[in-house]
Amino acid sequence: AQSVTQPDIHITVSEGASLELRCNYSYGATPYLFWYVQSPGQGLQLLLKYFSGDTLVQGIKGFEAEFKRSQSSFNLRKPSVHWSDAAEYFCAVGAVGNTPLVFGKGTRLSVIA
Amino acid sequence: GAGVSQSPRYKVAKRGQDVALRCDPISGHVSLFWYQQALGQGPEFLTYFQNEAQLDKSGLPSDRFFAERPEGSVSTLKIQRTQQEDSAVYLCASSLQKLWGGKNIQYFGAGTRLSVL
């Protein structure tokens, strides 16, 4: 069965600092991997996705993530955080094809001045 | 429409009442998913439609939960005799292709927050 672990429940960073959110997945085959962001009262917005190919993927809002098969990880990074990045971030894994996603429990990001 | 639309945005129900939550997917999207998001948790899969066919309902927590998509577009999630543990945000997502249809992206609506008193 698929599973996703986001080890950090809550992270606080200063505006302008770099950010890395961790995601580890468990899946027996080649996974499809996603990062979504959820602002309060909003739905999930896709930040980026990995299907195959280049293991470093670029997304919206200056985010990137790196797929490391040997570590079963798909960590999200941003070089310089903006106050508007404060939100809940979810990592998700799907099987090859259009199947239901399995989400982690999320990491809440707070940004301080 | 431009995105996935869900209504109502908020629903308060007394324990034992029936509720109906609506999802209007992106036009032309074949696949439709329902997820339940409890407070402080990630979304969890409930059920999946390909056009009007409900292909997977393995995530529905009890027989009080029922979903339909009769014309392959709008979907309704119905919860009968609501209980306090049903309080959650219910998210709907749609995607362009069929099950096993390749590299698909699920687009989510804003959700319906259900509070059962």
CSV table of C-alpha atoms in Angstrom, one decimal:
chain,number,residue,atom,x,y,z
A,1,ALA,CA,0.0,0.0,0.0
A,2,GLN,CA,1.1,3.5,-0.7
A,3,SER,CA,1.9,5.9,2.1
A,4,VAL,CA,3.4,9.4,2.5
A,5,THR,CA,5.2,10.7,5.6
A,6,GLN,CA,5.8,14.4,6.1
A,7,PRO,CA,8.0,14.5,9.3
A,8,ASP,CA,7.5,18.1,10.1
A,9,ILE,CA,4.1,19.2,11.3
A,10,HIS,CA,5.0,22.9,11.6
A,11,ILE,CA,7.9,24.9,10.3
A,12,THR,CA,8.6,28.6,10.9
A,13,VAL,CA,11.0,30.5,8.7
A,14,SER,CA,12.0,34.1,8.3
A,15,GLU,CA,11.0,36.0,5.2
A,16,GLY,CA,13.8,35.8,2.7
A,17,ALA,CA,15.2,32.6,4.2
A,18,SER,CA,15.4,29.3,2.3
A,19,LEU,CA,12.9,26.5,2.8
A,20,GLU,CA,12.9,22.8,2.6
A,21,LEU,CA,9.9,20.6,3.4
A,22,ARG,CA,10.5,16.9,3.6
A,23,CYS,CA,8.4,14.2,2.1
A,24,ASN,CA,9.1,10.4,2.2
A,25,TYR,CA,6.9,8.0,0.3
A,26,SER,CA,6.3,4.2,0.3
A,27,TYR,CA,5.3,2.7,-3.0
A,28,GLY,CA,6.3,-0.5,-4.7
A,29,ALA,CA,6.5,0.8,-8.2
A,30,THR,CA,7.4,4.0,-10.0
A,31,PRO,CA,5.4,6.7,-8.3
A,32,TYR,CA,3.7,9.8,-9.5
A,33,LEU,CA,4.5,12.5,-6.9
A,34,PHE,CA,2.9,15.8,-6.2
A,35,TRP,CA,3.1,18.8,-3.9
A,36,TYR,CA,-0.1,20.8,-3.2
A,37,VAL,CA,-0.5,24.0,-1.2
A,38,GLN,CA,-3.7,24.9,0.8
A,39,SER,CA,-4.3,28.3,2.1
A,40,PRO,CA,-6.9,28.7,4.9
A,41,GLY,CA,-10.4,28.1,3.6
A,42,GLN,CA,-9.1,27.2,0.2
A,43,GLY,CA,-8.8,24.1,-1.8
A,44,LEU,CA,-5.6,22.4,-2.9
A,45,GLN,CA,-3.5,24.1,-5.5
A,46,LEU,CA,-0.9,22.1,-7.4
A,47,LEU,CA,2.6,23.4,-7.0
A,48,LEU,CA,4.5,20.8,-9.0
A,49,LYS,CA,4.5,17.2,-10.1
A,50,TYR,CA,6.9,14.4,-11.0
A,51,PHE,CA,6.0,11.8,-13.5
A,52,SER,CA,9.3,10.7,-15.0
A,53,GLY,CA,12.5,12.0,-16.4
A,54,ASP,CA,14.5,14.8,-14.9
A,55,THR,CA,14.5,14.3,-11.1
A,56,LEU,CA,14.5,18.1,-10.4
A,57,VAL,CA,11.2,19.6,-11.2
A,58,GLN,CA,10.2,23.2,-11.2
A,59,GLY,CA,6.8,24.5,-10.1
A,60,ILE,CA,4.9,27.6,-9.7
A,61,LYS,CA,5.7,30.4,-7.2
A,62,GLY,CA,9.5,29.7,-7.4
A,63,PHE,CA,9.2,26.2,-5.8
A,64,GLU,CA,11.2,23.2,-6.9
A,65,ALA,CA,11.4,19.6,-5.7
A,66,GLU,CA,13.9,16.7,-6.2
A,67,PHE,CA,12.9,13.1,-6.6
A,68,LYS,CA,15.5,10.8,-5.0
A,69,ARG,CA,14.5,7.2,-5.6
A,70,SER,CA,17.2,5.8,-3.4
A,71,GLN,CA,15.9,7.8,-0.4
A,72,SER,CA,12.2,7.5,-1.4
A,73,SER,CA,12.0,11.2,-1.0
A,74,PHE,CA,10.5,14.2,-2.8
A,75,ASN,CA,11.5,17.3,-0.8
A,76,LEU,CA,10.2,20.7,-1.7
A,77,ARG,CA,12.5,23.7,-1.7
A,78,LYS,CA,12.4,27.4,-2.2
A,79,PRO,CA,15.4,29.7,-2.1
A,80,SER,CA,13.7,32.7,-0.6
A,81,VAL,CA,10.4,32.6,1.2
A,82,HIS,CA,7.8,35.3,0.9
A,83,TRP,CA,5.2,36.1,3.6
A,84,SER,CA,2.5,34.9,1.1
A,85,ASP,CA,3.9,31.4,1.2
A,86,ALA,CA,2.5,30.8,4.6
A,87,ALA,CA,0.1,27.9,4.2
A,88,GLU,CA,-0.3,24.2,4.6
A,89,TYR,CA,1.7,22.0,2.2
A,90,PHE,CA,0.8,18.5,1.3
A,91,CYS,CA,2.9,15.8,-0.5
A,92,ALA,CA,1.0,13.2,-2.4
A,93,VAL,CA,1.7,10.0,-4.2
A,94,GLY,CA,-0.2,8.3,-7.0
A,95,ALA,CA,0.2,5.1,-9.0
A,96,VAL,CA,1.0,5.2,-12.6
A,97,GLY,CA,-2.2,6.3,-14.2
A,98,ASN,CA,-5.1,8.3,-12.9
A,99,THR,CA,-5.7,6.8,-9.5
A,100,PRO,CA,-6.7,8.2,-6.2
A,101,LEU,CA,-3.9,10.1,-4.5
A,102,VAL,CA,-2.5,9.3,-1.0
A,103,PHE,CA,-1.6,12.4,0.9
A,104,GLY,CA,0.7,13.1,3.8
A,105,LYS,CA,-0.6,14.8,6.9
A,106,GLY,CA,0.8,18.1,5.8
A,107,THR,CA,3.3,20.6,7.0
A,108,ARG,CA,2.2,24.0,8.2
A,109,LEU,CA,4.5,26.8,7.2
A,110,SER,CA,4.6,30.1,9.1
A,111,VAL,CA,6.6,33.0,7.8
A,112,ILE,CA,7.9,35.7,10.2
A,113,ALA,CA,9.3,39.1,9.4
B,1,GLY,CA,-16.4,26.8,-15.6
B,2,ALA,CA,-12.8,27.7,-15.1
B,3,GLY,CA,-12.3,25.4,-12.1
B,4,VAL,CA,-13.9,22.8,-9.8
B,5,SER,CA,-16.9,24.3,-8.0
B,6,GLN,CA,-18.3,23.0,-4.8
B,7,SER,CA,-21.4,24.0,-2.9
B,8,PRO,CA,-22.2,24.9,-0.3
B,9,ARG,CA,-18.9,26.1,1.1
B,10,TYR,CA,-20.1,25.6,4.7
B,11,LYS,CA,-22.8,23.4,6.0
B,12,VAL,CA,-23.9,23.0,9.6
B,13,ALA,CA,-26.1,20.0,10.4
B,14,LYS,CA,-27.7,18.6,13.5
B,15,ARG,CA,-26.8,15.1,14.3
B,16,GLY,CA,-29.1,12.7,12.5
B,17,GLN,CA,-29.8,15.1,9.6
B,18,ASP,CA,-29.1,14.2,5.9
B,19,VAL,CA,-26.9,16.4,3.9
B,20,ALA,CA,-26.0,16.7,0.2
B,21,LEU,CA,-22.8,18.2,-1.1
B,22,ARG,CA,-22.4,19.2,-4.7
B,23,CYS,CA,-19.4,19.2,-7.0
B,24,ASP,CA,-19.3,20.7,-10.5
B,25,PRO,CA,-16.1,19.5,-12.2
B,26,ILE,CA,-14.1,21.2,-14.9
B,27,SER,CA,-16.0,20.9,-18.2
B,28,GLY,CA,-14.9,17.9,-20.1
B,29,HIS,CA,-13.1,16.1,-17.3
B,30,VAL,CA,-13.9,12.4,-17.3
B,31,SER,CA,-12.7,11.5,-13.8
B,32,LEU,CA,-14.1,12.8,-10.5
B,33,PHE,CA,-12.8,12.0,-7.0
B,34,TRP,CA,-14.2,12.8,-3.6
B,35,TYR,CA,-11.8,13.1,-0.6
B,36,GLN,CA,-12.5,13.7,3.1
B,37,GLN,CA,-10.1,16.0,5.1
B,38,ALA,CA,-10.4,15.8,8.9
B,39,LEU,CA,-9.0,18.7,10.9
B,40,GLY,CA,-5.3,18.7,10.9
B,41,GLN,CA,-5.0,15.8,8.5
B,42,GLY,CA,-4.4,15.3,4.8
B,43,PRO,CA,-7.2,14.4,2.4
B,44,GLU,CA,-8.3,10.8,2.3
B,45,PHE,CA,-9.9,9.2,-0.7
B,46,LEU,CA,-13.6,8.4,-0.6
B,47,THR,CA,-14.8,7.4,-4.0
B,48,TYR,CA,-14.1,7.7,-7.8
B,49,PHE,CA,-16.2,8.2,-10.9
B,50,GLN,CA,-15.3,7.7,-14.5
B,51,ASN,CA,-18.0,9.5,-16.3
B,52,GLU,CA,-21.2,8.3,-14.7
B,53,ALA,CA,-19.7,5.0,-13.5
B,54,GLN,CA,-18.7,4.7,-9.9
B,55,LEU,CA,-15.6,2.6,-10.2
B,56,ASP,CA,-14.2,2.7,-6.7
B,57,LYS,CA,-16.1,3.4,-3.4
B,58,SER,CA,-13.6,1.6,-1.2
B,59,GLY,CA,-13.0,4.8,0.9
B,60,LEU,CA,-16.5,5.5,1.9
B,61,PRO,CA,-16.5,5.1,5.7
B,62,SER,CA,-20.0,3.6,6.1
B,63,ASP,CA,-23.2,2.8,4.3
B,64,ARG,CA,-24.5,6.2,5.3
B,65,PHE,CA,-22.3,7.7,2.6
B,66,PHE,CA,-23.5,7.7,-0.9
B,67,ALA,CA,-22.3,9.4,-4.1
B,68,GLU,CA,-23.7,9.7,-7.6
B,69,ARG,CA,-22.8,11.3,-10.9
B,70,PRO,CA,-25.9,10.5,-13.0
B,71,GLU,CA,-25.0,12.4,-16.2
B,72,GLY,CA,-21.3,12.1,-16.0
B,73,SER,CA,-20.8,15.8,-15.0
B,74,VAL,CA,-22.1,17.1,-11.6
B,75,SER,CA,-21.7,14.8,-8.7
B,76,THR,CA,-23.4,14.7,-5.3
B,77,LEU,CA,-22.1,13.3,-2.1
B,78,LYS,CA,-24.9,12.4,0.3
B,79,ILE,CA,-24.5,11.6,4.0
B,80,GLN,CA,-27.4,10.2,5.8
B,81,ARG,CA,-28.1,10.4,9.5
B,82,THR,CA,-25.0,12.6,10.1
B,83,GLN,CA,-22.8,11.9,13.1
B,84,GLN,CA,-20.2,14.2,14.8
B,85,GLU,CA,-17.4,12.1,13.3
B,86,ASP,CA,-18.5,13.1,9.9
B,87,SER,CA,-17.4,16.7,10.5
B,88,ALA,CA,-14.7,17.4,8.0
B,89,VAL,CA,-13.9,19.2,4.8
B,90,TYR,CA,-15.1,17.3,1.8
B,91,LEU,CA,-13.0,18.0,-1.3
B,92,CYS,CA,-13.8,17.2,-4.9
B,93,ALA,CA,-11.2,16.8,-7.6
B,94,SER,CA,-11.5,16.2,-11.3
B,95,SER,CA,-9.1,15.2,-14.0
B,96,LEU,CA,-9.1,15.0,-17.7
B,97,GLN,CA,-8.5,11.3,-18.4
B,98,LYS,CA,-9.9,8.0,-17.5
B,99,LEU,CA,-8.5,5.6,-14.9
B,100,TRP,CA,-5.1,4.4,-16.0
B,101,GLY,CA,-5.2,7.2,-18.5
B,102,GLY,CA,-1.6,8.2,-18.1
B,103,LYS,CA,-0.1,11.2,-16.5
B,104,ASN,CA,-3.0,13.0,-15.0
B,105,ILE,CA,-3.4,16.0,-12.7
B,106,GLN,CA,-6.2,16.3,-10.3
B,107,TYR,CA,-7.7,19.7,-9.8
B,108,PHE,CA,-9.4,20.4,-6.6
B,109,GLY,CA,-12.3,22.5,-5.5
B,110,ALA,CA,-12.3,24.7,-2.4
B,111,GLY,CA,-14.3,22.1,-0.5
B,112,THR,CA,-17.3,22.0,1.7
B,113,ARG,CA,-16.8,22.3,5.4
B,114,LEU,CA,-19.3,20.2,7.2
B,115,SER,CA,-19.9,20.7,10.9
B,116,VAL,CA,-22.2,18.2,12.7
B,117,LEU,CA,-23.5,19.5,16.0
